[in-house]
Coordinates of C-alpha atoms in Angstrom, one line a residue:
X186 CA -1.9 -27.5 5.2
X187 CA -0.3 -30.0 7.1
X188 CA 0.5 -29.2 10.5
X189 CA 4.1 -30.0 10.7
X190 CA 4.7 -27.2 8.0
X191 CA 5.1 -24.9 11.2
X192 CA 7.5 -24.5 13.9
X193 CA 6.4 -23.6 17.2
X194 CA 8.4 -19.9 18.2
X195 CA 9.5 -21.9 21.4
X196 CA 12.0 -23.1 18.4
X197 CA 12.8 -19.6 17.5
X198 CA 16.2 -19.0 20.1
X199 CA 17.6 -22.5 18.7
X200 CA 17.2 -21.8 15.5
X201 CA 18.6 -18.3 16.3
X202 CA 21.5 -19.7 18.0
X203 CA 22.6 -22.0 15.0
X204 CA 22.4 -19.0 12.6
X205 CA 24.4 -16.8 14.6
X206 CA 21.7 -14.3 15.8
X207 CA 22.7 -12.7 18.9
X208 CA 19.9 -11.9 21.5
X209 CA 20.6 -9.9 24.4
X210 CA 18.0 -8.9 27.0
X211 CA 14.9 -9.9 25.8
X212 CA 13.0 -12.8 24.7
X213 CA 9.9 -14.4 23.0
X214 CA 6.9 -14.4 24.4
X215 CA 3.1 -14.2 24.1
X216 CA 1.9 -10.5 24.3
X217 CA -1.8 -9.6 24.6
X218 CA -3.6 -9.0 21.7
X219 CA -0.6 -9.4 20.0
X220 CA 0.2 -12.5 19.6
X221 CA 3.9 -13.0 20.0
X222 CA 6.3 -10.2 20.7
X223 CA 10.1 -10.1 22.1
X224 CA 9.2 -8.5 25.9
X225 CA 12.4 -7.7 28.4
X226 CA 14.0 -10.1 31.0
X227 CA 15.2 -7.0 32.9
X228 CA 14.6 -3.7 33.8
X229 CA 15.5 -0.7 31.2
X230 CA 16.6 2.3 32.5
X231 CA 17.0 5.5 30.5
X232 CA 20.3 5.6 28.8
X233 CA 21.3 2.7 30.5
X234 CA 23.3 0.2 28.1
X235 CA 21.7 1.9 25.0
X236 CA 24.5 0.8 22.5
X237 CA 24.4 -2.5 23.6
X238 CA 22.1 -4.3 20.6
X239 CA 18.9 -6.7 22.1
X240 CA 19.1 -8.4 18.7
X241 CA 21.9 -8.8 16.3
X242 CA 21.0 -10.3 13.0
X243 CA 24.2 -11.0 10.1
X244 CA 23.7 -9.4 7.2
X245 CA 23.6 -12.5 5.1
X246 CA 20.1 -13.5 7.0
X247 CA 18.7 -10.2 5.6
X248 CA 16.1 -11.3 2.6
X249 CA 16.5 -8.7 0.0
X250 CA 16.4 -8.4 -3.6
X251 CA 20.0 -9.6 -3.4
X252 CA 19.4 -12.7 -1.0
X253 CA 16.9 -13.4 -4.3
X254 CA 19.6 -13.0 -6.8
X255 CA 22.3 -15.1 -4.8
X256 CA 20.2 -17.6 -4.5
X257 CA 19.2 -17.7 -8.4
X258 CA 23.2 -18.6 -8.9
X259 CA 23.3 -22.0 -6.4
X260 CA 19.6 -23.2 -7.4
X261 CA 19.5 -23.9 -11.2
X262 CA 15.7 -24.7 -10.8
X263 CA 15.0 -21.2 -9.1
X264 CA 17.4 -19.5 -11.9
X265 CA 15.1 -20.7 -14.5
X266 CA 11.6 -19.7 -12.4
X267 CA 13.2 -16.5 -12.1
X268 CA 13.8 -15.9 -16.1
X269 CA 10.6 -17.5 -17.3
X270 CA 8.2 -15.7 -14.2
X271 CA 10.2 -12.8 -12.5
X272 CA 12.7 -9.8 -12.7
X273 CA 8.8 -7.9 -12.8
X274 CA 9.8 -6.4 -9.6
X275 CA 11.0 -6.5 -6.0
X276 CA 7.3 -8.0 -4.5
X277 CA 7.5 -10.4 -7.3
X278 CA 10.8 -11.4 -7.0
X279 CA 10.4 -12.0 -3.5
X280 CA 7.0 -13.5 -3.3
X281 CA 8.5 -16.2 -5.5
X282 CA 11.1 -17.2 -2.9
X283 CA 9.0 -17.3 -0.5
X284 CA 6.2 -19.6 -2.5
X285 CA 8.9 -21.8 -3.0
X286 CA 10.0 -22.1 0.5
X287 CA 6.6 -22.3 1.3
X288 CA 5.0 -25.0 -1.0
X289 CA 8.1 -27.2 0.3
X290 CA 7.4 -27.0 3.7
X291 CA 4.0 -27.9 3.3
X292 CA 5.1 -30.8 1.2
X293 CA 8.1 -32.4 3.6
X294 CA 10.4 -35.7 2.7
X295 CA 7.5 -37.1 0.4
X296 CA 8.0 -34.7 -2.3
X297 CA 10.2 -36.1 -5.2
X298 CA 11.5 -32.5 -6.1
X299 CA 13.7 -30.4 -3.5
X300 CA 14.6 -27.4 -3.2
X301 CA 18.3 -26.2 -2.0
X302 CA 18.0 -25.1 1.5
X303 CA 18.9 -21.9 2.8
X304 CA 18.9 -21.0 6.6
X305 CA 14.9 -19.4 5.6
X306 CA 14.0 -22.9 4.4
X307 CA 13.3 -23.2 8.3
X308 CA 12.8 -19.7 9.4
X309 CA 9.4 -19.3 6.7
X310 CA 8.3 -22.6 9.5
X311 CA 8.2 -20.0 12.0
X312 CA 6.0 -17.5 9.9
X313 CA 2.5 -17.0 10.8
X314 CA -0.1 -19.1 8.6
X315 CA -2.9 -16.5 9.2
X316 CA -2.3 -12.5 9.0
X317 CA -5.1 -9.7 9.7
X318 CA -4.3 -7.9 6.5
X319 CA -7.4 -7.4 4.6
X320 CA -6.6 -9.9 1.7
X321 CA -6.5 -12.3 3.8
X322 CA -10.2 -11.2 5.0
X323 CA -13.2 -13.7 4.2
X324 CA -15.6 -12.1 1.8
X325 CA -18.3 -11.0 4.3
X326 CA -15.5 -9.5 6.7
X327 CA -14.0 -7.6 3.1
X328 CA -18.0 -6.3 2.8
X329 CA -17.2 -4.0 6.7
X330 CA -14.8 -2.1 4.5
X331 CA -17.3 -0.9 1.9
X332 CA -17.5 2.5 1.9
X333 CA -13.6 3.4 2.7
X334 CA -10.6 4.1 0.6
X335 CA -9.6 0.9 1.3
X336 CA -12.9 -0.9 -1.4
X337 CA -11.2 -0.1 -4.1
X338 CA -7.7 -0.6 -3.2
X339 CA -8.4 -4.1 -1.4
X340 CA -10.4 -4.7 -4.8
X341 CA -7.7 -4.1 -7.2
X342 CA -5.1 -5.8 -4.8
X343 CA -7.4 -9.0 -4.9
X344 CA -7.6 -8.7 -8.8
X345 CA -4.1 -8.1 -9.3
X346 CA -2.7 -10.8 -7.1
X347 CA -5.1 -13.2 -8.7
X348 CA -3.8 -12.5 -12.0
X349 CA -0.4 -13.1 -11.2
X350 CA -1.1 -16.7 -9.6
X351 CA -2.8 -17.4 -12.5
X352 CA 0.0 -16.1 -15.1
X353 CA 2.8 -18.1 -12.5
X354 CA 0.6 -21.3 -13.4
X355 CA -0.1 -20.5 -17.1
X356 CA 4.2 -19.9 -17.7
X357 CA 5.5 -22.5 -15.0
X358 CA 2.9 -25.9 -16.1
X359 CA 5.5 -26.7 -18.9
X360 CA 8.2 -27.0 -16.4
X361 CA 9.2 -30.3 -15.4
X362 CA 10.4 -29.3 -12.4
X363 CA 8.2 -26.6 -10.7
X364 CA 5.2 -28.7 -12.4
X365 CA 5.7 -30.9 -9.9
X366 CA 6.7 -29.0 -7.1
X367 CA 4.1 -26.4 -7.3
X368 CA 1.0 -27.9 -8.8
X369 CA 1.3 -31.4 -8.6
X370 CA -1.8 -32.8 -6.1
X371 CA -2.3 -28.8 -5.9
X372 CA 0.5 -28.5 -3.8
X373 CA 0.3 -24.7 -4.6
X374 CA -2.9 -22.5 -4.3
X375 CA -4.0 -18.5 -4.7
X376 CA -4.1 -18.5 -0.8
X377 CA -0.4 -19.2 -0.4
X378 CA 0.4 -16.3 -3.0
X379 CA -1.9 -14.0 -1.3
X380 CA -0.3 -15.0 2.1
X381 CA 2.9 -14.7 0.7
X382 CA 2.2 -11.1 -0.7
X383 CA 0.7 -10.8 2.8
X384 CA 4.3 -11.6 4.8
X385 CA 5.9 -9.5 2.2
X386 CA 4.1 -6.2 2.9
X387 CA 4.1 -6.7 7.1
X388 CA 6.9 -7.7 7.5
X389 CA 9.3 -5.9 5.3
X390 CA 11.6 -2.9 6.5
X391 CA 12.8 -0.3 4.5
X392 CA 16.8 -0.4 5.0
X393 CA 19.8 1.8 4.2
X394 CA 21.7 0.7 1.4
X395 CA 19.6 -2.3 1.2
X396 CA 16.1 -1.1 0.2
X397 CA 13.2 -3.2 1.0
X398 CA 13.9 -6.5 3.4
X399 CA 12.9 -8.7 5.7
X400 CA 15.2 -9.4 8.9
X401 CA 14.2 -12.9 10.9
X402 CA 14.3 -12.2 14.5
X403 CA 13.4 -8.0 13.8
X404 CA 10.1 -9.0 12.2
X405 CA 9.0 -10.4 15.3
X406 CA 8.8 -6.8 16.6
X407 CA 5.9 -5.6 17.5
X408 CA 4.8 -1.8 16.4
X409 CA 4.3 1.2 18.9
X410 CA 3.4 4.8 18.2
X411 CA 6.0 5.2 21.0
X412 CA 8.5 2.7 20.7
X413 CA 10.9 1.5 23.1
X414 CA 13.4 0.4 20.4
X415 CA 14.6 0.9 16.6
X416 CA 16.9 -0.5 14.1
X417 CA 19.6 0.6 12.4
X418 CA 22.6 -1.2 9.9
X419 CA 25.7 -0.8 12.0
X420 CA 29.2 -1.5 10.8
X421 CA 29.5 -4.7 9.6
X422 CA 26.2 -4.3 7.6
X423 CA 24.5 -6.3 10.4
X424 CA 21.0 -5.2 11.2
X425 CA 20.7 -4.6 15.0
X426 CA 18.1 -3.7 17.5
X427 CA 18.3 -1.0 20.0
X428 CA 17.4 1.0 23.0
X429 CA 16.5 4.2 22.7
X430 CA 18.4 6.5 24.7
X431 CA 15.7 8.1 26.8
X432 CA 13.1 4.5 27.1
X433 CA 12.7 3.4 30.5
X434 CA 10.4 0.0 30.4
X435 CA 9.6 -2.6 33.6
X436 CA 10.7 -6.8 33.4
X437 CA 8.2 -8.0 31.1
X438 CA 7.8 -4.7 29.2
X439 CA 7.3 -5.1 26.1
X440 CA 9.9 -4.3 23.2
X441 CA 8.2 -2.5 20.2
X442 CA 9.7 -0.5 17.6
X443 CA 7.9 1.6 15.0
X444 CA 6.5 0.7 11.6
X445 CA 6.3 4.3 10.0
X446 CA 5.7 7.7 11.7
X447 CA 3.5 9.4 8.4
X448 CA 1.1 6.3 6.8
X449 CA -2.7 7.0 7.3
X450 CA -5.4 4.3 9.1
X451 CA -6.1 2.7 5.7
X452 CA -2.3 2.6 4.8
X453 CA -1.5 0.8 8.1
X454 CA -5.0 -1.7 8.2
X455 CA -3.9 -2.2 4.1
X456 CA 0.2 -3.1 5.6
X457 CA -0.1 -4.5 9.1
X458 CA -3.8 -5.5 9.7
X459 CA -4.2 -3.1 12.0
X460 CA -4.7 0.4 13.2
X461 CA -2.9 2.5 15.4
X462 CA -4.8 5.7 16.5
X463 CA -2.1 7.2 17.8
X464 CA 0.6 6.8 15.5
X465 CA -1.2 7.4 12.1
X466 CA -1.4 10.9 10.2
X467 CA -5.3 12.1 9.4
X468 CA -4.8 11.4 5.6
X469 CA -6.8 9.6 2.8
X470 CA -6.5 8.6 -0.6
X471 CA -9.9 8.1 -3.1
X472 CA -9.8 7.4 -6.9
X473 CA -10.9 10.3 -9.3
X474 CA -12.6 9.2 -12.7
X475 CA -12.7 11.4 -15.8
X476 CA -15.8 12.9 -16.6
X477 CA -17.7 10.4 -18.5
X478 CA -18.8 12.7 -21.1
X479 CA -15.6 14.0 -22.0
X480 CA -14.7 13.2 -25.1
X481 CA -10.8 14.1 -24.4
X482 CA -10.8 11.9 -21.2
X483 CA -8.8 8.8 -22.7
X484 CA -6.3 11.2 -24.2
X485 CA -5.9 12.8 -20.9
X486 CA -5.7 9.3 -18.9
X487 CA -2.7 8.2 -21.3
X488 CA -0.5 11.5 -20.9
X489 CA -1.2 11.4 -17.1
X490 CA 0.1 8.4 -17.1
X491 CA -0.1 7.7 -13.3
X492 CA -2.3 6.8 -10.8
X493 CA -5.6 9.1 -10.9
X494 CA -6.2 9.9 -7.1
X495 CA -6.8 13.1 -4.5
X496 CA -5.6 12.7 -1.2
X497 CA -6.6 14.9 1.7
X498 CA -4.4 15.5 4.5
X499 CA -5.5 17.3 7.7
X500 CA -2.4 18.3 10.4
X501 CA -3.2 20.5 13.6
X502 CA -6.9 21.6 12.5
X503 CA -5.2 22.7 9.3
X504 CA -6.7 20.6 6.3
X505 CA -5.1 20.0 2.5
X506 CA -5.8 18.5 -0.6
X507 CA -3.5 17.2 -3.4
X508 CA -4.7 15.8 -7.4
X509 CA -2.5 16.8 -9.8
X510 CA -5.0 14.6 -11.9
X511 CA -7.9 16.9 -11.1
X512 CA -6.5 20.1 -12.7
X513 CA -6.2 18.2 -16.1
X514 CA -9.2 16.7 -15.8
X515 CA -11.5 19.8 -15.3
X516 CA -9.1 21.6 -18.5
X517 CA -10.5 22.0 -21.9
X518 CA -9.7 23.4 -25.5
X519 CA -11.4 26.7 -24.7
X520 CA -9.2 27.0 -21.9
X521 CA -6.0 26.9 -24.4
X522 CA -5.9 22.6 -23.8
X523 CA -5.4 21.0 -27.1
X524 CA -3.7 17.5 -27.4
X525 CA -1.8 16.4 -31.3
X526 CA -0.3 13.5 -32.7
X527 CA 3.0 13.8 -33.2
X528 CA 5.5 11.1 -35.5
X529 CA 8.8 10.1 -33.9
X530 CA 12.0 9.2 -35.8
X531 CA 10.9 5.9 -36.4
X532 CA 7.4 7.4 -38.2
X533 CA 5.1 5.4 -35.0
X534 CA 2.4 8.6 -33.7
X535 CA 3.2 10.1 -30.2
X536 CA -0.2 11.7 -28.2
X537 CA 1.1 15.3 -27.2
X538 CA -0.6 17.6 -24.3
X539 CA -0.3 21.1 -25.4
X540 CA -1.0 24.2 -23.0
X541 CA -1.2 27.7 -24.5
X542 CA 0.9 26.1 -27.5
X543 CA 3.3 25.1 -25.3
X544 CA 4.2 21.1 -25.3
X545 CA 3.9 20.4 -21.6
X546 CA 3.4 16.6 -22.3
X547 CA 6.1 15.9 -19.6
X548 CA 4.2 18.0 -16.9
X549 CA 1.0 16.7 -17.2
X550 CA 0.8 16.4 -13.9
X551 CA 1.9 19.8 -13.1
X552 CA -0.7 21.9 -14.5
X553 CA -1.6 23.3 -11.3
X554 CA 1.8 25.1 -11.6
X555 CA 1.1 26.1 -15.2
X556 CA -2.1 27.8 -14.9
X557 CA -1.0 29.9 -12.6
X558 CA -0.1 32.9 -14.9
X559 CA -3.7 32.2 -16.9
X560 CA -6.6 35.4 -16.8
X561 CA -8.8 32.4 -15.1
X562 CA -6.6 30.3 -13.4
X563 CA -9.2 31.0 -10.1
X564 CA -12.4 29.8 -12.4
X565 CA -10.1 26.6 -12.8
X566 CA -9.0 26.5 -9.1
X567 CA -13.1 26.3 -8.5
X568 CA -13.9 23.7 -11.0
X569 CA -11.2 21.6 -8.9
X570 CA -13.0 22.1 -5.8
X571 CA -16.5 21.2 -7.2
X572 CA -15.3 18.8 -8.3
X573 CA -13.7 17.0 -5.5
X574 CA -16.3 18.7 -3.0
X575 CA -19.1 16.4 -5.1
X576 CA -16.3 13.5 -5.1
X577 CA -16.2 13.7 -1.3
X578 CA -19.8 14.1 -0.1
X579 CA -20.5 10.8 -3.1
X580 CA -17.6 9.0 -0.9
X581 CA -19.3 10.2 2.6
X582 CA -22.7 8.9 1.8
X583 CA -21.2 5.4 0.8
X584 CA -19.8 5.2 4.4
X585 CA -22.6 6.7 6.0
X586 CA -24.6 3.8 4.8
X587 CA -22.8 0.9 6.8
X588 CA -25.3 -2.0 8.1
X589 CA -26.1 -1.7 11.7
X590 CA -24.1 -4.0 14.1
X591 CA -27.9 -6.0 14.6
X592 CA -27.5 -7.1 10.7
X593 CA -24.3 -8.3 11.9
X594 CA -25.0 -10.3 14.4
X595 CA -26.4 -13.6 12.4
X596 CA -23.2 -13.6 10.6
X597 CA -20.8 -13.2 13.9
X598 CA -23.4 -15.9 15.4
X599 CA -22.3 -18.1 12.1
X600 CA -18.5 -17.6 12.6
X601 CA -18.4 -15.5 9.3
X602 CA -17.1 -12.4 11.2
X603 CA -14.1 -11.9 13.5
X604 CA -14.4 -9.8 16.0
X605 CA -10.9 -8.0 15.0
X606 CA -11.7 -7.3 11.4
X607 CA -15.2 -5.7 13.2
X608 CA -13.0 -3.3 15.4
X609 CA -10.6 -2.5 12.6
X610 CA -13.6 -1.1 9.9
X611 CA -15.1 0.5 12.8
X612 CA -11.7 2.4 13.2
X613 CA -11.0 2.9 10.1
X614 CA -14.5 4.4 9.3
X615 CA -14.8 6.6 12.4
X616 CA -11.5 7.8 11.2
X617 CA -12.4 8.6 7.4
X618 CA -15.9 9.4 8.2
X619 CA -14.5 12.3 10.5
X620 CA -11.6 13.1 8.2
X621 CA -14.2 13.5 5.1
X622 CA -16.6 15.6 6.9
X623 CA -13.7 18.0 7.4
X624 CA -12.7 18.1 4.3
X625 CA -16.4 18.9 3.2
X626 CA -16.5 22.1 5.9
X627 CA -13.3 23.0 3.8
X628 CA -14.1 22.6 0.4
X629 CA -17.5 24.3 0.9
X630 CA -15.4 27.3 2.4
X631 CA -12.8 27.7 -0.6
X632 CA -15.7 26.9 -2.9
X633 CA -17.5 30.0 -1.2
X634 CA -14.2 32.2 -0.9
X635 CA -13.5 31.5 -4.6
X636 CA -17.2 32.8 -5.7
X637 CA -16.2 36.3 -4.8
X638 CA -12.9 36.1 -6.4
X639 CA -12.9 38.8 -9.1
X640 CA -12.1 36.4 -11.7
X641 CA -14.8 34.4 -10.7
X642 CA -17.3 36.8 -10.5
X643 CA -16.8 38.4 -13.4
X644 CA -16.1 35.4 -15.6
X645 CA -20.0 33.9 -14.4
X646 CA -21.4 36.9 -15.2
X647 CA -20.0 36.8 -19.2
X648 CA -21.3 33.3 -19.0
X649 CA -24.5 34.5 -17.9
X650 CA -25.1 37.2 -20.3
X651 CA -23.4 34.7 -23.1
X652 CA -21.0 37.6 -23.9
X653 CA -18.1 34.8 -23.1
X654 CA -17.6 31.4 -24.8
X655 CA -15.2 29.6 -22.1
X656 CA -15.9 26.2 -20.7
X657 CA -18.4 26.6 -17.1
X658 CA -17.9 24.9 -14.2
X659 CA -19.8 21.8 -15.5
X660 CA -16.9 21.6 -18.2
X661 CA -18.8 21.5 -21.5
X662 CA -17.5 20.2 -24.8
X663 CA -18.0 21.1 -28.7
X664 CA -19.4 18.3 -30.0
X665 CA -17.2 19.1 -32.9
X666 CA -14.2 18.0 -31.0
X667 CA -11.1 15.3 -31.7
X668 CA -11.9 11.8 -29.6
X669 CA -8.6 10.8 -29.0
X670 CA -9.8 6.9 -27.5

C-alpha cells in the first residue's frame, strides 16, 4: 500500500476546519497505549461548561445507511455496484463505500477511473491501516484464541468475509468500470475487505433515529469504563460531544467516552481489539450442536431457525444461563414432540413442530415456556443441564490446554507474535476460564437439586424398573422414527 494513501492526524483540525467540524477544548494527540485520542487543553471542572459541545460534527458528515443511498444517486458507477453487489445489508452496504474510497486512495492520480468525491474521500486517509481486532490477527496470533468463544466466531467471521470478497469479484469482473478500479494490477485484495469490515465494527455508533454510523472526529474517541464524555444528536441532527455534568479531568486529561456498558470480554476483543476489565459484563456465548444421533436433529435445526447457542451470564455472585435451542434439542416424540409436513396454498410442503398436538412451529424457541405445564417438565429441565454441564466442562478443557508462554517464545523471538494480541487471549481466557468454572459449580448444583425433585425421582425409578417408556436423560430414539434431513 503506498504510503501516500494516509494522512498524518496532524491533518485532522484542517480537514475538520474545511468541513465545518467545530472543536472546542480539546485536541489530537498521542495517548499511551492508545495510540491517538482527543486529550483536553484545559482544566474540567465538574458542571463547569457542560453544555458547551468539545466536538460538533453536521449531520451530513455522519456515514449511515443513508450517506450510502445519497451517494448511489450522484455516482452512476456506485448506483450500479450497489444493484449488482449490495442492498444485502447495512455492513455490506457500507463496507462497499468504504472499499471504494479505499482502493482509490491507494491508487491516486494514476488511476484511469475516479470515483466522485465526497468530504470521506479524505477523511478514510486519516483511518488507521492496522486494527487489533482479531481478523486482522496473523494466523499464529488467531491460534492464542483457541480454546475461547471467540474460535469459532473469529472462524466463521474469516469464512464469511472471505466469501463475500470472493462473490464481489465473481459479480463485479464484468464491469467495465469497477474492473478496473478494483482489480486491475490487484488494486483490491481480501485484506482491504477484512479491514474495511474491521473500521466498520470499531468504529461505528449506534445513533438515535439514525441507526448504525460512523461520525469522523467522534471515532477518534477513545473508550473508558468511566468516561469523561458522551454523545448525543442535538437539535439540528448534528452529533455532538459532551461533558458529563459531574467529570472533573486535569490539562492533558484525556477525553474518552464509552463504547457499550453490557458487551462481554469476547464481545469487546471481537469489536474493538481490546479488553476492558472493568467495563465488561461476566458473560459468554458457546455454540450447541444437535445430538449427532438424533435422527430429528435437521428437522429441529430448520424450525429453530436461529442461531444455536447458550450463553451464561454471571452478575453479583448470581450466575444464569440462556438456550432456548437446548430445550428443543433434548425434546423427543415420547415426550409429546412430533414434527409433519404440511402443503400450503400453493401445494409446496411446510416442516411443522408440533407440541402435545399443538402447532407451536412459531415458538420453537420458546419451549421452555411450553413445558412448563408438562408431568416431567423437571426430567426435561435436567436433561438441559447435562447437557450444557457436559458442553461446559468439553469447552473448559479446550482452554485449559493453552501452550505455555516457553512454546511461545521462538515465535515472539520470530516476530510472529505481538505482544498485545498475547495480553488480550491472556485476558480473555482468565476471564472465561473463571466465568466457566462458575458455571460448572452451578450446573453441578441444579443438576444435584433437580435429582431429588419428585418428578425426577420418581420418573428414574420407572425407568429403572422399565415400568415407563419415556425418553432418559441420554435422549434415546426408536429406530423406527421419521428422518426428516
Amino acid at each position: 500500500m503506498p504510503a501516500s494513501s494516509q494522512l498524518p492526524l496532524d491533518a485532522f483540525p484542517a480537514w475538520a476546519r474545511l468541513h465545518d467540524v467545530a472543536l472546542a477544548g480539546i485536541e489530537l494527540q498521542h495517548v499511551d497505549g492508545k495510540g491517538y485520542g482527543f486529550v483536553l487543553n484545559s482544566e474540567l471542572q465538574a458542571g463547569q461548561d457542560a453544555q458547551s459541545p468539545w466536538l460538533i460534527v453536521p449531520r451530513e458528515l455522519v456515514f449511515s445507511s443513508e450517506t450510502v443511498q445519497e451517494y448511489a444517486k450522484v455516482d452512476q458507477n456506485f448506483k450500479q455496484l450497489l444493484q449488482v453487489v449490495g442492498h444485502k445489508s447495512v455492513r455490506i452496504d457500507a463496507m462497499l463505500f468504504l472499499l471504494c474510497h479505499l482502493v482509490h486512495s491507494q491508487r491516486g492520480q494514476a488511476s484511469s477511473r475516479s470515483i466522485t468525491p465526497t468530504p470521506w474521500t479524505e477523511y478514510v486517509r486519516f483511518l488507521p491501516r492496522s486494527i487489533p481486532t482479531p481478523t486482522m490477527w496473523s494466523e499464529p496470533e488467531r491460534l492464542l484464541l483457541k480454546g475461547t468463544s471467540l474460535e469459532a466466531a473469529l472462524e466463521a467471521k474469516l469464512s464469511t468475509l472471505a466469501d463475500e470478497f470472493d462473490n464481489l469479484g465473481a459479480q463485479t469482473e464484468t464491469m467495465p468500470f469497477w474492473n478496473t478500479l478494483l482489480w486491475e494490477h490487484g488494486a483490491a485484495s481480501l485484506d482491504d475487505w477484512v479491514l474495511v469490515d474491521a473500521w466498520f465494527r470499531s468504529r461505528c455508533l449506534e445513533l438515535p433515529q439514525v441507526g448504525d454510523a460512523m461520525v469522523p472526529g467522534l471515532d477518534m474517541v477513545n473508550h473508558s469504563g468511566s468516561p469523561s464524555g458522551f454523545y448525543e444528536v442535538d437539535g439540528n441532527a448534528d452529533v455532538v460531544l459532551l461533558a458529563r455534568p459531574d467529570c472533573a479531568a486535569p490539562c492533558g486529561g484525556e477525553v474518552a467516552i464509552s463504547y457499550g456498558q453490557n458487551k462481554s470480554a469476547a464481545e469487546m476483543l471481537f469489536s474493538y481489539g481490546f479488553i476492558d476489565r472493568d467495563g465488561t459484563t461476566h458473560s459468554l456465548t458457546l455454540p450447541l450442536d444437535p445430538f449427532p444421533d438424533d435422527p430429528l436433529a435437521k428437522a429441529k435445526v430448520h424450525v429453530f431457525g436461529r442461531p444455536r447457542t447458550f450463553k451464561v451470564t454471571r452478575d453479583d455472585q448470581r450466575l444464569e444461563w440462556q438456550s432456548p435451542f437446548v430445550h428443543l434439542m433434548c425434546l423427543n416424540e415420547e415426550d409429546g414432540l412430533e414434527f409433519r409436513i404440511v402443503q400450503d396454498t400453493g401445494g409446496k410442503g411446510q416442516l411443522r413442530l408440533l407440541w402435545q398436538g399443538d402447532d407451536v412451529t412459531g415458538r420453537a424457541s420458546d419451549l421452555e415456556t411450553l413445558v412448563q405445564d408438562h408431568p416431567l417438565c423437571q426430567v426435561f429441565r435436567l436433561r438441559a443441564v447435562a447437557v450444557l454441564l457436559e458442553r461446559i466442562e468439553t469447552q473448559l478443557a479446550k482452554l485449559k490446554g493453552d501452550p505455555s508462554d516457553d512454546k511461545r517464545q521462538p515465535l515472539i523471538a520470530a516476530g510472529l507474535l505481538r505482544e498485545e494480541c498475547i495480553a488480550a487471549a491472556r485476558t480473555l481466557r482468565q476471564a472465561e476460564t473463571g466465568l466457566l468454572e462458575a458455571a460448572v459449580e452451578a450446573l453441578e448444583s441444579e443438576k444435584s437439586t433437580l435429582l431429588t425433585h419428585d418428578q425426577v425421582v420418581a420418573y428414574l425409578g420407572a425407568m429403572e424398573d422399565g415400568r415407563n417408556d419415556e425418553a432418559p436423560l441420554g435422549t434415546t430414539h426408536n429406530e423406527g422414527e421419521d428422518d426428516f434431513s
